[in-house]
Coordinates of C-alpha atoms and ligand atoms in Angstrom, one line a residue:
M1 CA 28.1 -204.6 17.2
V2 CA 30.0 -207.7 18.2
V3 CA 33.5 -206.5 17.8
S4 CA 35.1 -205.0 20.9
P5 CA 37.4 -201.9 21.1
K6 CA 41.1 -202.6 21.0
I7 CA 43.4 -199.7 21.9
A8 CA 46.8 -200.2 20.4
P9 CA 49.6 -197.8 21.4
S10 CA 52.1 -197.6 18.5
M11 CA 55.4 -198.6 19.9
L12 CA 57.1 -196.5 17.2
S13 CA 56.6 -193.6 19.6
S14 CA 58.1 -195.5 22.6
D15 CA 61.7 -195.5 23.8
F16 CA 63.0 -198.4 21.7
A17 CA 66.0 -198.7 24.0
N18 CA 63.6 -199.7 26.8
L19 CA 61.0 -201.6 24.7
A20 CA 60.2 -204.3 27.2
A21 CA 59.5 -201.8 30.0
E22 CA 57.5 -199.6 27.6
A23 CA 55.4 -202.5 26.5
K24 CA 54.7 -203.4 30.2
R25 CA 53.8 -199.8 31.0
M26 CA 51.3 -199.6 28.2
V27 CA 49.7 -203.0 29.1
D28 CA 49.5 -201.9 32.8
L29 CA 47.8 -198.6 31.6
G30 CA 45.1 -200.5 29.8
A31 CA 46.4 -201.2 26.3
D32 CA 44.7 -204.1 24.6
W33 CA 47.2 -204.5 21.8
L34 CA 50.7 -203.3 21.1
H35 CA 51.1 -201.9 17.6
M36 CA 54.5 -202.7 16.0
D37 CA 55.4 -200.8 12.8
I38 CA 57.7 -202.8 10.7
M39 CA 59.2 -200.8 7.8
D40 CA 61.7 -201.8 5.1
G41 CA 63.5 -198.5 4.5
Y42 CA 63.9 -196.5 1.4
S43 CA 66.3 -196.1 -1.4
R44 CA 66.2 -192.6 -2.8
V45 CA 68.3 -193.5 -5.8
Y46 CA 66.5 -196.7 -6.6
N47 CA 63.1 -195.1 -6.2
S48 CA 63.9 -192.3 -8.5
L49 CA 65.0 -194.8 -11.2
C50 CA 62.1 -197.2 -10.7
Y51 CA 58.7 -196.0 -9.8
S52 CA 57.6 -199.4 -8.4
G53 CA 60.4 -198.9 -5.9
R54 CA 62.1 -201.5 -3.9
H55 CA 61.2 -200.1 -0.5
F56 CA 57.7 -199.3 0.8
V57 CA 58.3 -196.3 3.1
P58 CA 61.0 -193.7 3.7
N59 CA 61.9 -195.1 7.1
L60 CA 63.6 -198.1 8.6
T61 CA 62.4 -199.4 12.0
I62 CA 62.4 -202.9 13.4
G63 CA 62.0 -206.5 12.2
A64 CA 61.4 -210.0 13.5
P65 CA 64.4 -210.2 15.8
V66 CA 63.0 -207.3 17.9
I67 CA 59.5 -209.0 17.9
E68 CA 61.2 -212.2 19.1
S69 CA 63.1 -210.4 21.9
L70 CA 59.9 -208.5 23.0
R71 CA 57.9 -211.7 23.0
K72 CA 60.1 -213.0 25.8
H73 CA 58.9 -210.1 28.0
T74 CA 55.2 -209.9 27.2
S75 CA 52.2 -212.1 26.4
A76 CA 50.4 -209.1 24.9
Y77 CA 48.8 -209.3 21.4
L78 CA 51.5 -207.9 19.0
D79 CA 49.7 -206.2 16.2
C80 CA 52.3 -206.1 13.5
H81 CA 51.9 -203.7 10.6
L82 CA 54.2 -204.5 7.8
M83 CA 55.1 -201.6 5.6
V84 CA 57.3 -203.7 3.4
T85 CA 57.4 -204.3 -0.3
N86 CA 57.5 -208.1 -0.1
P87 CA 55.4 -209.2 2.9
M88 CA 55.6 -212.9 1.9
D89 CA 59.3 -212.8 2.7
Y90 CA 58.5 -212.1 6.4
V91 CA 55.6 -214.4 7.2
E92 CA 57.6 -217.3 8.5
Q93 CA 60.1 -215.3 10.6
M94 CA 57.3 -213.2 12.0
G95 CA 55.3 -216.2 13.0
K96 CA 58.3 -217.9 14.7
A97 CA 59.2 -214.6 16.4
G98 CA 55.8 -214.6 18.1
A99 CA 53.8 -211.9 16.2
S100 CA 50.0 -212.1 16.9
G101 CA 48.6 -210.2 13.9
F102 CA 50.2 -209.8 10.5
T103 CA 48.8 -206.8 8.5
F104 CA 50.2 -206.4 5.1
H105 CA 49.5 -203.6 2.5
V106 CA 47.1 -204.3 -0.3
E107 CA 49.3 -202.2 -2.7
V108 CA 52.0 -204.8 -2.7
A109 CA 49.8 -207.9 -2.5
K110 CA 47.4 -207.7 -5.4
E111 CA 48.8 -210.7 -7.1
N112 CA 49.3 -213.1 -4.2
W113 CA 47.1 -212.1 -1.3
Q114 CA 45.3 -215.5 -1.1
E115 CA 48.6 -217.3 -0.7
L116 CA 49.8 -214.7 1.7
V117 CA 46.6 -215.0 3.9
S118 CA 46.9 -218.8 4.0
K119 CA 50.5 -218.6 5.0
I120 CA 49.9 -216.0 7.7
R121 CA 47.2 -218.3 9.1
S122 CA 49.4 -221.4 8.9
A123 CA 52.1 -219.5 10.7
G124 CA 49.7 -218.9 13.6
M125 CA 48.9 -215.3 13.0
R126 CA 45.8 -213.3 12.4
P127 CA 45.7 -211.8 8.8
G128 CA 44.9 -208.1 8.2
V129 CA 45.1 -205.8 5.2
A130 CA 46.1 -202.2 5.2
L131 CA 45.6 -199.4 2.6
K132 CA 47.4 -196.2 2.1
P133 CA 45.4 -192.9 1.8
R134 CA 45.5 -192.8 -2.0
T135 CA 44.4 -196.4 -2.4
P136 CA 40.7 -196.9 -3.3
V137 CA 38.8 -198.8 -0.6
E138 CA 37.4 -201.1 -3.3
D139 CA 40.9 -202.7 -3.5
V140 CA 40.4 -204.4 -0.2
Y141 CA 36.9 -205.8 -0.8
P142 CA 38.0 -209.0 -2.4
L143 CA 40.2 -209.7 0.6
V144 CA 37.3 -209.4 3.0
E145 CA 34.9 -211.3 0.8
G146 CA 37.2 -213.9 -0.6
E147 CA 37.5 -217.6 0.4
T148 CA 40.5 -217.0 2.6
P149 CA 39.4 -213.7 4.1
V150 CA 41.4 -211.3 6.2
E151 CA 40.1 -210.6 9.7
M152 CA 41.0 -206.9 9.9
V153 CA 41.1 -203.9 7.6
L154 CA 43.6 -201.1 8.6
V155 CA 42.7 -197.8 7.0
M156 CA 45.8 -195.5 7.1
T157 CA 44.8 -192.0 8.2
V158 CA 48.3 -190.6 7.4
E159 CA 50.9 -191.5 4.7
P160 CA 52.8 -194.5 6.2
G161 CA 56.3 -193.9 7.4
F162 CA 56.3 -191.8 10.5
G163 CA 54.5 -191.1 13.8
G164 CA 53.3 -187.7 14.7
Q165 CA 51.5 -186.7 11.4
K166 CA 48.2 -185.0 11.0
F167 CA 45.0 -187.1 10.9
M168 CA 43.2 -187.2 7.5
P169 CA 39.5 -186.9 8.2
S170 CA 38.7 -187.6 4.6
M171 CA 39.7 -191.2 5.2
M172 CA 36.5 -191.7 7.3
D173 CA 34.5 -192.4 4.1
K174 CA 36.6 -195.5 3.6
V175 CA 36.0 -196.6 7.2
G176 CA 32.3 -196.2 6.5
Y177 CA 32.4 -198.4 3.4
V178 CA 34.3 -201.1 5.2
R179 CA 31.9 -200.9 8.1
A180 CA 29.0 -201.7 5.7
L181 CA 30.8 -205.0 5.1
R182 CA 30.2 -205.9 8.8
Q183 CA 26.6 -206.7 8.0
K184 CA 27.9 -209.8 6.3
Y185 CA 31.1 -210.2 8.3
P186 CA 30.2 -209.1 11.8
T187 CA 33.5 -209.9 13.4
L188 CA 35.5 -207.8 10.9
D189 CA 37.9 -205.5 12.8
I190 CA 38.5 -202.0 11.4
E191 CA 41.7 -200.3 12.5
V192 CA 42.7 -196.7 12.0
D193 CA 46.3 -195.6 12.2
G194 CA 47.8 -192.2 12.1
G195 CA 47.0 -189.0 14.0
L196 CA 44.6 -190.6 16.4
G197 CA 44.1 -189.0 19.8
P198 CA 41.5 -187.1 21.9
S199 CA 40.7 -184.6 19.2
T200 CA 40.2 -187.1 16.3
I201 CA 38.8 -190.2 18.0
E202 CA 35.2 -189.1 17.8
A203 CA 35.3 -189.0 14.1
A204 CA 37.0 -192.4 13.8
A205 CA 34.7 -194.1 16.3
A206 CA 31.6 -192.6 14.7
A207 CA 32.7 -193.9 11.3
G208 CA 33.1 -197.4 12.6
A209 CA 36.7 -198.0 13.6
N210 CA 37.1 -200.2 16.6
C211 CA 40.8 -200.8 16.7
I212 CA 42.6 -197.6 17.4
V213 CA 46.4 -197.1 16.9
A214 CA 47.8 -194.1 18.8
G215 CA 51.5 -193.3 19.0
S216 CA 52.4 -189.7 19.8
S217 CA 49.1 -188.9 21.5
V218 CA 49.6 -191.7 24.0
F219 CA 53.4 -191.5 24.6
G220 CA 53.5 -187.8 24.5
A221 CA 50.7 -187.3 27.1
P222 CA 51.4 -186.5 30.7
E223 CA 49.1 -189.3 31.7
P224 CA 49.0 -191.9 28.9
G225 CA 46.5 -194.1 30.8
K226 CA 43.9 -191.3 30.6
V227 CA 44.3 -191.1 26.8
I228 CA 44.0 -194.9 26.4
S229 CA 40.8 -195.0 28.5
L230 CA 39.4 -191.9 26.6
L231 CA 40.0 -193.7 23.3
R232 CA 38.2 -196.8 24.6
T233 CA 35.2 -194.9 25.9
S234 CA 34.7 -193.1 22.6
V235 CA 34.6 -196.4 20.7
E236 CA 32.3 -198.0 23.3
K237 CA 29.9 -195.0 23.2
A238 CA 29.8 -194.9 19.3
Q239 CA 29.6 -198.7 18.9
P240 CA 27.9 -200.3 21.9
I241 CA 28.3 -204.1 22.1
T242 CA 24.9 -205.7 21.5
Ligands
DX5_1 C1 52.8 -194.7 10.6 C2 52.6 -195.8 11.5 C3 51.8 -195.5 12.7 C4 52.4 -194.4 13.6 C5 51.2 -193.7 14.2 O1 53.4 -195.2 9.4 O2 51.9 -196.9 10.8 O3 51.5 -196.7 13.5 O4 53.2 -194.9 14.6 O5 51.7 -192.7 15.0 P1 50.9 -191.4 15.4 O6 49.7 -192.0 16.3 O7 51.8 -190.6 16.2 O8 50.3 -190.8 14.2
ZN2 ZN1 51.1 -198.6 11.9

């Protein structure tokens, strides 16, 4: 294994009114990355009229202006997860704002992922692709194996939209399939997002995930630093660096 563990507290569970302090607290407690959930809201009326929907998730969180503000307070890797219908619209502004990683959803990028990946790179960010629980893992293969490959696959282990949901163990098969691609692409990061914590990390680490997003289990713990180090130790044990 050549990829290292990256523990990424999800700032969605932080106190948004004190974001800079929360970010510093997480980095001081040992976080490798800060996971930023960018969501584009939901229109109930529109979605009932049009299945394709104009919005990706039933929640509205933060955007590039918040990333730009936070960047002034931290040099940490900002692992941005875009749950939006038109990721292309946000590449330039996210790059300028100081995002480090730009992970888009495959469900909304089937037609233009190559252009999207190139633009993400040109904007100085690291491209990643995410997939929802009901999306077949095969959908991301071309993005890993293509000419302009992504550097990370994010396997959603809950339906995107909210923190604090229950981990879906059945998603570990997908993690396993993506892990198999590491034989050819050894630096491929595999991230899991949703319901990760002390009771679920073993399954995710054993399946091959090395980037661990954790919101409620970290922010809700009496000692978040202990959870961060437990998550890291589990990945290190399951996937020793060789
Ligand atoms: C859900 C988000 C997650 C969320 C995870 O759509 O992508 O990053 O914050 O939160 P927990 O760890 O509480 O499930
Ligand atoms: Zn996320």
